[in-house]
Coordinates of C-alpha atoms in Angstrom, one line a residue:
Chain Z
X53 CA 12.4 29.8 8.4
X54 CA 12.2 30.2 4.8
X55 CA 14.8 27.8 2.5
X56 CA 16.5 28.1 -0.1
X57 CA 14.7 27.8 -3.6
X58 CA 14.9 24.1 -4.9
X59 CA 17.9 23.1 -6.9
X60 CA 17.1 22.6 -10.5
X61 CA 17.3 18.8 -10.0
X62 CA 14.9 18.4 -7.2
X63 CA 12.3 20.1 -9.7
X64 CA 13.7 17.7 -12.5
X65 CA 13.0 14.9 -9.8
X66 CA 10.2 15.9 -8.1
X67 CA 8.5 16.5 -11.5
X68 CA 9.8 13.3 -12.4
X69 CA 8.1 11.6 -9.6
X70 CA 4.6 13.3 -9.8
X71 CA 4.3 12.9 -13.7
X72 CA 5.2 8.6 -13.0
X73 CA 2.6 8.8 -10.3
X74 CA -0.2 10.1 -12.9
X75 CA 1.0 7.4 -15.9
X76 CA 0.5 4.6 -13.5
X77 CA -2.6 6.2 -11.6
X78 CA -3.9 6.5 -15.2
X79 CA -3.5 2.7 -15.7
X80 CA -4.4 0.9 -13.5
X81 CA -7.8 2.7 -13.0
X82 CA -8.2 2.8 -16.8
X83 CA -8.2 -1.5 -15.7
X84 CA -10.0 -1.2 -12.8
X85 CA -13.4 0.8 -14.2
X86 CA -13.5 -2.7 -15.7
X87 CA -14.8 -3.9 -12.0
X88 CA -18.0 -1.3 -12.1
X89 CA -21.2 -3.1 -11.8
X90 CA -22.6 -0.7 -14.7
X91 CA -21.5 1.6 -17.2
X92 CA -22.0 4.8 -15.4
X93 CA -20.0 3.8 -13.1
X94 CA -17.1 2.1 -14.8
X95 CA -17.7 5.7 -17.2
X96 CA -17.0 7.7 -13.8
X97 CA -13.8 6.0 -13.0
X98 CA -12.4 5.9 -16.7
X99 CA -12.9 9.9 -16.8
X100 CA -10.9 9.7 -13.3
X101 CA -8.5 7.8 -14.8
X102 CA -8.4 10.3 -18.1
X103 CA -7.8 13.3 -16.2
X104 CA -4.4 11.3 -14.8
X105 CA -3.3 12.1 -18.8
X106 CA -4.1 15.7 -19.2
X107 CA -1.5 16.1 -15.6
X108 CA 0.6 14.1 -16.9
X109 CA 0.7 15.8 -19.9
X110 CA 1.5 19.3 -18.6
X111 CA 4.1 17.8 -16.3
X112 CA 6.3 16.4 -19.0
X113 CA 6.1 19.5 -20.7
X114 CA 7.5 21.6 -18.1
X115 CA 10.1 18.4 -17.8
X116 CA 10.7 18.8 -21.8
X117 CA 10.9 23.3 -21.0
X118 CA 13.3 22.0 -18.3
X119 CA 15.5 20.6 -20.3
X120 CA 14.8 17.1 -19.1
X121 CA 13.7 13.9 -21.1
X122 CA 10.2 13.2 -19.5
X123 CA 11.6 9.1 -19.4
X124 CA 14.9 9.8 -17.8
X125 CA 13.0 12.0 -14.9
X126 CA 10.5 9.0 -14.5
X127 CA 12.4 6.3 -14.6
X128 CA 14.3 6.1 -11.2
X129 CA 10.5 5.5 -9.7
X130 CA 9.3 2.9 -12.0
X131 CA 10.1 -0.1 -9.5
X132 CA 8.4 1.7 -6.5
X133 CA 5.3 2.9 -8.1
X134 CA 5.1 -0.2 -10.0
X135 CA 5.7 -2.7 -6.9
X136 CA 3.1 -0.9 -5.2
X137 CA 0.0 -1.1 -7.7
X138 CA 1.1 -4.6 -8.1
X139 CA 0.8 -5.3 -4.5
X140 CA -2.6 -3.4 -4.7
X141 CA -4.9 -4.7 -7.2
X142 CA -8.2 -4.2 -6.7
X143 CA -10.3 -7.8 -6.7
X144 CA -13.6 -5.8 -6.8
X145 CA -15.1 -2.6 -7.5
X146 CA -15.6 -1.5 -3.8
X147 CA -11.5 -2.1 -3.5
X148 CA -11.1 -0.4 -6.8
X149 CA -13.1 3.2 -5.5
X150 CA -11.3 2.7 -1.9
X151 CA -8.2 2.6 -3.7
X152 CA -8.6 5.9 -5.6
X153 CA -9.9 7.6 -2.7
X154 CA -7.2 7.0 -0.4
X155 CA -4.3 6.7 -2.8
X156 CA -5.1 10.1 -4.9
X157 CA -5.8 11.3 -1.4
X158 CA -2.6 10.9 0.6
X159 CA -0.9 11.5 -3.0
X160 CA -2.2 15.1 -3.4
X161 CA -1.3 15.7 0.5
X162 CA 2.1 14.9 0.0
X163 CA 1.9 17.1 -3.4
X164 CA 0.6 20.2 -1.8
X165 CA 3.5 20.1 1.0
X166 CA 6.0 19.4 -1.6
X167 CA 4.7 22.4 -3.8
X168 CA 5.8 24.7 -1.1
X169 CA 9.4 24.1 -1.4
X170 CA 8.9 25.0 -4.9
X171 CA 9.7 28.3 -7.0
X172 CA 7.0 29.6 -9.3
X173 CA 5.7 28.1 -11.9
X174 CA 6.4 25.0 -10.6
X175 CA 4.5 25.2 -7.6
X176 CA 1.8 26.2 -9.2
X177 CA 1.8 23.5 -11.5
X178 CA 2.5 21.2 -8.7
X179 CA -0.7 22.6 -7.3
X180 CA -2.1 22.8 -10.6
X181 CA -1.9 18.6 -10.8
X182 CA -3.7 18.0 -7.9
X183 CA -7.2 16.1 -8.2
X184 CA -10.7 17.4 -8.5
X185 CA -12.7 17.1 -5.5
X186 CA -15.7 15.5 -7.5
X187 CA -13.6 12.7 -8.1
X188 CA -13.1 12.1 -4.4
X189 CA -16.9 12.9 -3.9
X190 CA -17.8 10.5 -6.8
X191 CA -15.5 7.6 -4.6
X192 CA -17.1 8.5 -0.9
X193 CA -20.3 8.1 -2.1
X194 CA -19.6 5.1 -3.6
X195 CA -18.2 3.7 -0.1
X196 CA -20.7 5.2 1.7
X197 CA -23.4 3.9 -0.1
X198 CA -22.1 0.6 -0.1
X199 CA -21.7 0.5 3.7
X200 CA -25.0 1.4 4.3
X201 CA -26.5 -1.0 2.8
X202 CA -24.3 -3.6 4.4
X203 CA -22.6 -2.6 7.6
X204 CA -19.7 -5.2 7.3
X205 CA -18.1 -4.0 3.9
X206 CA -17.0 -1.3 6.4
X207 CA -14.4 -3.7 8.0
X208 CA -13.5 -5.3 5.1
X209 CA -12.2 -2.3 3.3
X210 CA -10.9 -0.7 6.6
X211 CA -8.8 -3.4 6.3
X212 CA -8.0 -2.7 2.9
X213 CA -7.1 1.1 3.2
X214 CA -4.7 -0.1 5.8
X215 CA -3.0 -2.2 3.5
X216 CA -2.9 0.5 0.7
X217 CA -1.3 3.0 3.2
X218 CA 1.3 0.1 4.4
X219 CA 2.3 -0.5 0.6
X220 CA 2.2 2.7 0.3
X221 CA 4.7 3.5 2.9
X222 CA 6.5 0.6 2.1
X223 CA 7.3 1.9 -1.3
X224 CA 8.0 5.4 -0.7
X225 CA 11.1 4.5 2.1
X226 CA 12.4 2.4 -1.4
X227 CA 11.7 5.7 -3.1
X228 CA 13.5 7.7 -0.5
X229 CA 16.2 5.4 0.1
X230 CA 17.2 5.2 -3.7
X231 CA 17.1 9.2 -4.2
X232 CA 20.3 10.8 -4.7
X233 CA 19.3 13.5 -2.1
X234 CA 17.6 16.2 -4.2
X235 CA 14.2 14.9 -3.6
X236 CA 14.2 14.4 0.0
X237 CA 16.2 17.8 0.9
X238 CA 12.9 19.1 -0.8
X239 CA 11.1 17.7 2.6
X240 CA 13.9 17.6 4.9
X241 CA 14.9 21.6 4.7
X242 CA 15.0 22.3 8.5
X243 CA 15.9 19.4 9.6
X244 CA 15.5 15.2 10.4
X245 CA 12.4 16.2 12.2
X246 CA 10.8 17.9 8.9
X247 CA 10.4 14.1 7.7
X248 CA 8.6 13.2 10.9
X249 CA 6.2 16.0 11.1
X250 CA 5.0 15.7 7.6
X251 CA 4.2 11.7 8.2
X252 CA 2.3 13.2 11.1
X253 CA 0.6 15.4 9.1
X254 CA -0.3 13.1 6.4
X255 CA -1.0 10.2 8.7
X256 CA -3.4 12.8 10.5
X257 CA -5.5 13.6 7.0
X258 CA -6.2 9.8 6.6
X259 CA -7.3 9.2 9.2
X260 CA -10.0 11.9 9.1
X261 CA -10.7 10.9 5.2
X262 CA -11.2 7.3 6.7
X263 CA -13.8 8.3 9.3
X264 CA -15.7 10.5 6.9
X265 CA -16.5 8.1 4.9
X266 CA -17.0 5.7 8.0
X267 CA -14.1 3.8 7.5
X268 CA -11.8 3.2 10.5
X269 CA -8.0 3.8 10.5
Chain J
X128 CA -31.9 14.6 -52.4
X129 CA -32.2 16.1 -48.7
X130 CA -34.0 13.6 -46.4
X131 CA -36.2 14.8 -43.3
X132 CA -34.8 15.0 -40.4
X133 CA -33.6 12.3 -37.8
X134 CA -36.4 10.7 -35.4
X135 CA -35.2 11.4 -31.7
X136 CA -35.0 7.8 -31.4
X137 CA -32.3 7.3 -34.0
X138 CA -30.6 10.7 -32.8
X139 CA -30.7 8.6 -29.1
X140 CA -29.0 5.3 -30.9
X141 CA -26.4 7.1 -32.4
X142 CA -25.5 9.0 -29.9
X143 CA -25.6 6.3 -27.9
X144 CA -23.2 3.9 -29.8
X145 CA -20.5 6.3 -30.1
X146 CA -20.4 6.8 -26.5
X147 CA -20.0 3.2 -26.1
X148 CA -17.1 3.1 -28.4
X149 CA -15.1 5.6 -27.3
X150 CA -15.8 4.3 -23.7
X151 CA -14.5 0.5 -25.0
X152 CA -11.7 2.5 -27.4
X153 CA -10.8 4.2 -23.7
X154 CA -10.6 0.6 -21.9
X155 CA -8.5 -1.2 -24.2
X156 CA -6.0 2.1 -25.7
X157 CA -5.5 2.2 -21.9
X158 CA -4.6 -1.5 -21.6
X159 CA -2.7 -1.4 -25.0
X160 CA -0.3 1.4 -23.7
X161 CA 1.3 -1.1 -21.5
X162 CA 2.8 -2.7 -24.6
X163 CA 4.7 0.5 -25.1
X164 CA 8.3 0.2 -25.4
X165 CA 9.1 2.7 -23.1
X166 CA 7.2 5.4 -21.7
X167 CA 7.0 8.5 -23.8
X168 CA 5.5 6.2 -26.1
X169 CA 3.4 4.5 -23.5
X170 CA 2.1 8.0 -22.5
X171 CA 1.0 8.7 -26.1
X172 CA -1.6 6.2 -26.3
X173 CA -2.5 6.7 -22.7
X174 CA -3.0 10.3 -23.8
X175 CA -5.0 9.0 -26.5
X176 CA -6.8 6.5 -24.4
X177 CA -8.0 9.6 -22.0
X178 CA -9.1 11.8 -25.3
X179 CA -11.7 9.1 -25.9
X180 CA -13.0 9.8 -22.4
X181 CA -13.4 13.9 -22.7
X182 CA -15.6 13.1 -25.7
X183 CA -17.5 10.3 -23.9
X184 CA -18.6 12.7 -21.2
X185 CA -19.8 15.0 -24.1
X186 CA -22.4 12.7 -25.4
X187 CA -23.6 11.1 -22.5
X188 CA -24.4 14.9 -21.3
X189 CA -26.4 15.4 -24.4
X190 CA -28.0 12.2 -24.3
X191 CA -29.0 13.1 -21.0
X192 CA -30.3 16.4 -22.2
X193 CA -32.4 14.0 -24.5
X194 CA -34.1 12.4 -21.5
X195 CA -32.5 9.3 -22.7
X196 CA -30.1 7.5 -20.0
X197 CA -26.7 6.7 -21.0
X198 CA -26.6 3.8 -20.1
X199 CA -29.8 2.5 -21.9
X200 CA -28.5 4.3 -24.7
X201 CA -25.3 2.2 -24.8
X202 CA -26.5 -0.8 -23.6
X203 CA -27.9 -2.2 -27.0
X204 CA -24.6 -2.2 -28.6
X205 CA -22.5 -3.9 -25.6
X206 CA -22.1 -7.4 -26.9
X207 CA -20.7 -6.2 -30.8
X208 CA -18.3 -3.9 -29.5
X209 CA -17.3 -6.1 -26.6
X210 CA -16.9 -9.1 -29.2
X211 CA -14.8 -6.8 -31.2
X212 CA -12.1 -5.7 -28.7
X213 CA -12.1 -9.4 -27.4
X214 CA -11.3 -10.7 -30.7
X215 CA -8.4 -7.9 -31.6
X216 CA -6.8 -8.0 -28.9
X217 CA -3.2 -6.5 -29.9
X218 CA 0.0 -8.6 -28.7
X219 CA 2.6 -6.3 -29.6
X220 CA 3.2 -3.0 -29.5
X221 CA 2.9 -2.6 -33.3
X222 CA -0.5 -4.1 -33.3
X223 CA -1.6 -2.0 -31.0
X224 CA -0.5 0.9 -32.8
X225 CA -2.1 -0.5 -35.6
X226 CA -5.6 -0.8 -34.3
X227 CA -5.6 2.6 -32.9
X228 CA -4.5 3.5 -36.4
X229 CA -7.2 1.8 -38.7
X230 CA -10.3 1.7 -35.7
X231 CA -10.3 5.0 -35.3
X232 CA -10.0 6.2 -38.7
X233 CA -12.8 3.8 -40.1
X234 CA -14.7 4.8 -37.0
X235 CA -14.7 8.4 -37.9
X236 CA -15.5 7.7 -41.4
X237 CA -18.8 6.7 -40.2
X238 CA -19.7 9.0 -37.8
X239 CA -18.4 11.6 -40.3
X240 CA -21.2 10.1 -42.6
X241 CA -23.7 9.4 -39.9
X242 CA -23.5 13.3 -38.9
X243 CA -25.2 14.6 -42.2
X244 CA -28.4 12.9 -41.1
X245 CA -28.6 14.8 -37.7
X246 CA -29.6 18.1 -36.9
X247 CA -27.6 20.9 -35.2
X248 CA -26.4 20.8 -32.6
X249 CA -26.2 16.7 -32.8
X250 CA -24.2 17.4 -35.7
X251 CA -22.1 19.6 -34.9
X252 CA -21.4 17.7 -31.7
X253 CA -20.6 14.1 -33.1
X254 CA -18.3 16.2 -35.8
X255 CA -16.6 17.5 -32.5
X256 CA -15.8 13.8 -31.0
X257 CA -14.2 12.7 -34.2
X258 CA -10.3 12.1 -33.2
X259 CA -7.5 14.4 -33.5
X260 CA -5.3 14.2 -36.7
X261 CA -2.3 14.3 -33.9
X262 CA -3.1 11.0 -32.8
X263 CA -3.2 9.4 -36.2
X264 CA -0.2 11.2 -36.9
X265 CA 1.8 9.2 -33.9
X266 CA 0.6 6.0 -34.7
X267 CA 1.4 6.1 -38.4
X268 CA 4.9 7.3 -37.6
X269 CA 5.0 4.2 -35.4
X270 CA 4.1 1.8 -38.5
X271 CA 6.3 3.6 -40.8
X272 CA 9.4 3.4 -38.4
X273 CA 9.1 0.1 -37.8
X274 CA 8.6 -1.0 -41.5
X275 CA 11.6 0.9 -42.3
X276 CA 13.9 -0.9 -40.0
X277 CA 12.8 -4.6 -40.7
X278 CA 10.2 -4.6 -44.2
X279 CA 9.0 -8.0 -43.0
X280 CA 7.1 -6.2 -40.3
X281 CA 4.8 -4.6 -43.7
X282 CA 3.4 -8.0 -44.2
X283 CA 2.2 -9.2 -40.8
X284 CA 0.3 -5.9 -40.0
X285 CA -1.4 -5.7 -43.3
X286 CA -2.9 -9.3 -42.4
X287 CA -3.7 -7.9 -38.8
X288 CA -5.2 -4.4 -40.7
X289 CA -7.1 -7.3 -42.6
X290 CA -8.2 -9.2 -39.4
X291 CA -9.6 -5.7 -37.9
X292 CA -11.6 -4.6 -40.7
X293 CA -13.0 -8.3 -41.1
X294 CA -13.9 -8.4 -37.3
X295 CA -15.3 -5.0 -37.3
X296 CA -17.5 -5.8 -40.2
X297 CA -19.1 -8.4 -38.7
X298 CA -19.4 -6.9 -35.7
X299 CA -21.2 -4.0 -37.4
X300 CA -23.3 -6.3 -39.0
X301 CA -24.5 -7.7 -35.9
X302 CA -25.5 -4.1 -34.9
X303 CA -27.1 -3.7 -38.0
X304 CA -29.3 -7.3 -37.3
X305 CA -29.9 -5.9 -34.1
X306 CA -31.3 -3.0 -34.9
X307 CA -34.7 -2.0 -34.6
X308 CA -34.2 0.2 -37.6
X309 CA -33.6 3.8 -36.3
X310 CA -29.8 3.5 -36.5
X311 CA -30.1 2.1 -40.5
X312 CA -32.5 4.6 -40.9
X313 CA -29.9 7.4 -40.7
X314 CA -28.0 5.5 -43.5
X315 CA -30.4 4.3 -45.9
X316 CA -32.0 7.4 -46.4
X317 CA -32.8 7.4 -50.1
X318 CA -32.7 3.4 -50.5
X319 CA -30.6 0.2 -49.9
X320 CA -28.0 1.4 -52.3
X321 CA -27.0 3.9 -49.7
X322 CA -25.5 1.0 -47.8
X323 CA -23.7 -0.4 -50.1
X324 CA -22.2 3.3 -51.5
X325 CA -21.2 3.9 -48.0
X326 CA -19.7 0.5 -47.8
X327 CA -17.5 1.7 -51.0
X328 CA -15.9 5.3 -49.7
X329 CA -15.3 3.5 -46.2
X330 CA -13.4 0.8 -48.1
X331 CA -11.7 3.0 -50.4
X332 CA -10.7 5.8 -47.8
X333 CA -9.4 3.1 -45.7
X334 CA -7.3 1.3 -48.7
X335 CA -5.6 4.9 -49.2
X336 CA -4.5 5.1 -45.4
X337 CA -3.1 1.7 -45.6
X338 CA -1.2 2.7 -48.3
X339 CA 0.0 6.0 -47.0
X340 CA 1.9 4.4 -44.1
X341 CA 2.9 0.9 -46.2
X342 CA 0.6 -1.4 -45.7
X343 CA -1.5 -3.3 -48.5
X344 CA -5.4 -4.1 -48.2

C-alpha cells in the first residue's frame, strides 16, 4: 500500500531529528577519540566524528530551503538525545568504538526506513546522511581485534551494547511520546503494527551486527 | 636570496606538526562548541572543528606517501601543543570564539611562511590546509556583537588575546628547543635575523586583526 506523501512538518521534524542526531554524534565522539590509545586511532574516530558536520550541514540547509529555523526543528529532541549520551559515556576506548558502531548502526537503520516515507529530495538526502561503511569497518575491527586478544572483553562490551540499545530505546519512547504526531505517522502509515514490525526489523539488524563482530545480543 | 630546497626530514617535521595541530584544534573546537549559546552557533564551531579534520587526513596521507608514519611525525610535538590547549582552555563562549579567532590566524601566518621553503606539491598542499576566511568571518562577528552590546567585554578578551599569544609563544619556543634543527632550518634560511623578521610580520599581522574586530594588543 503506498501512503500518502509526508506532510510538510513531518519533513521539518524528521529533518529536525536527524540533523540533532549528527550535532550530538559529532560531540561526543569529537570527546571520546580523546580515549584512543594512539593518535591514529584517536585521528580515525575524530574524522568519524567530522563527517557528523558535513550531514549536519546539508540537513540544516534543506531545513533553512524549507523554511524552517535549523534550532527550532532541533530543539524538541535536545532532552532525549542529550539524556541518552549522558547515560552512555564511554569510560574507555573499547566502549567508545562499541558505541559508534552500534549507535550509528541502529541510527542509519531507522534512517533508511524513515527515508521511504519521504518525497524526493528529501529521501535522498535522508539517504544521502547515512554513514560510510569504513567507519563501521574501522569500529569492528577495532572490537574484533580487541577480543581476540582477550576473549573476555567480549562479555564485557556485550553487556555494554545492551545497555546502549536499552538507553537507546528508552529515549526514543520519550522522543515518540513528546511528538505532536507528524513524526510518528511517518512510521505508523498502515497501521499500530507498522511500529512493531520496524522494532523487529531493527532489533533483527543488531543482533546480526552484534554476532559479526562476535558480540552477543 | 632563494635558498635550496627543504631536506625530506624537515619537509617530514613540518608536515608533521601541522597535522598535530589541526588534530588538537579539532579536539578542543569540538569541546568548545558546547559553550555555544544555542545551537546554530554551536554547529558553527563544530563545523569548524570537523574542517580541521578534512585537512588532517590530507597530510597524514602525504606523510605517508613520504614513508614517514604519522604518528612518528606528530609525536615530537605532543607535549607543546598539548600544554597549550591545557593552558587556554576557554570558559565562555566568547573566549572560545576568541581563540579560534587569534589561533588560527597566527597559525596560518606561519604555515603561510613555512610554505615558501617547501617544494611542490608540499607547498601547494600546506597552502591548501590553511583555514577558510568563512570561519574567521563568524568568529569576528561573534567578538564584534558582543563588544557592541556591553564595551566592557573589549577589555577582558584583549587580556585573554594577550594570554594566547603569550602561551603560544612559549609553547613554540619549546618546539623550537626541541628541535633537532630541520624545522628551524626552514625558517632561518639566510641567518638568525630571519627569526626575528618573522617574529615581526606575525606580530604586526596579528595587532591589525585585533584591531579590526576591537580589541587592543
Amino acid at each position: 500500500m503506498s501512503a500518502a506523501p509526508a506532510p510538510p512538518s513531518a519533513v521539518v521534524d524528521l529533518l529536525g531529528l536527524v540533523a540533532l542526531g549528527e550535532l550530538f554524534a559529532f560531540d561526543r565522539m569529537a570527546a571520546d577519540a580523546r580515549l584512543a590509545p594512539d593518535l591514529r586511532r584517536r585521528a580515525e574516530l575524530s574524522a568519524m566524528a567530522a563527517a557528523e558536520m558535513a550531514n549536519y550541514r546539508r540537513l540544516a540547509d534543506r531545513l533553512t530551503e524549507l523554511g524552517a529555523l535549523p534550532d527550532d526543528a532541533m530543539a524538541p529532541y535536545v532532552t532525549a538525545l542529550q539524556a541518552y549520551h549522558d547515560s552512555t559515556e564511554p569510560k574507555d576506548w573499547l566502549e567508545a568504538v562499541t558505541k559508534a558502531y552500534v549507535g550509528d548502526a541502529v541510527a542509519d537503520d531507522f534512517i533508511r526506513e524513515i527515508a521511504e516515507a519521504l518525497a524526493e529530495p528529501d529521501r535522498q538526502l535522508v539517504l544521502d546522511v547515512l554513514h560510510e561503511s569504513r567507519y563501521a569497518d574501522f569500529a569492528a575491527a577495532e572490537i574484533r581485534a580487541a577480543i581476540e586478544a582477550d576473549p573476555r572483553v567480549a562479555n564485557r562490551l556485550s553487556m555494554w551494547a545492551r545497555r546502549l540499545v536499552g538507553e537507546g530505546l528508552s529515549q526514543a519512547g520519550r522522543v515518540a511520546a513528546a511528538d505532536r504526531g507528524a513524526l510518528t505517522g511517518l512510521i505508523v502509515r498502515d497501521g499500530a503494527g507498522d511500529a512493531q514490525k520496524l522494532f523487529r526489523r531493527l532489533t533483527a539488524a543488531h543482533t546480526e551486527r552484534m554476532a559479526a563482530v562476535g558480540l552477543n545480543n
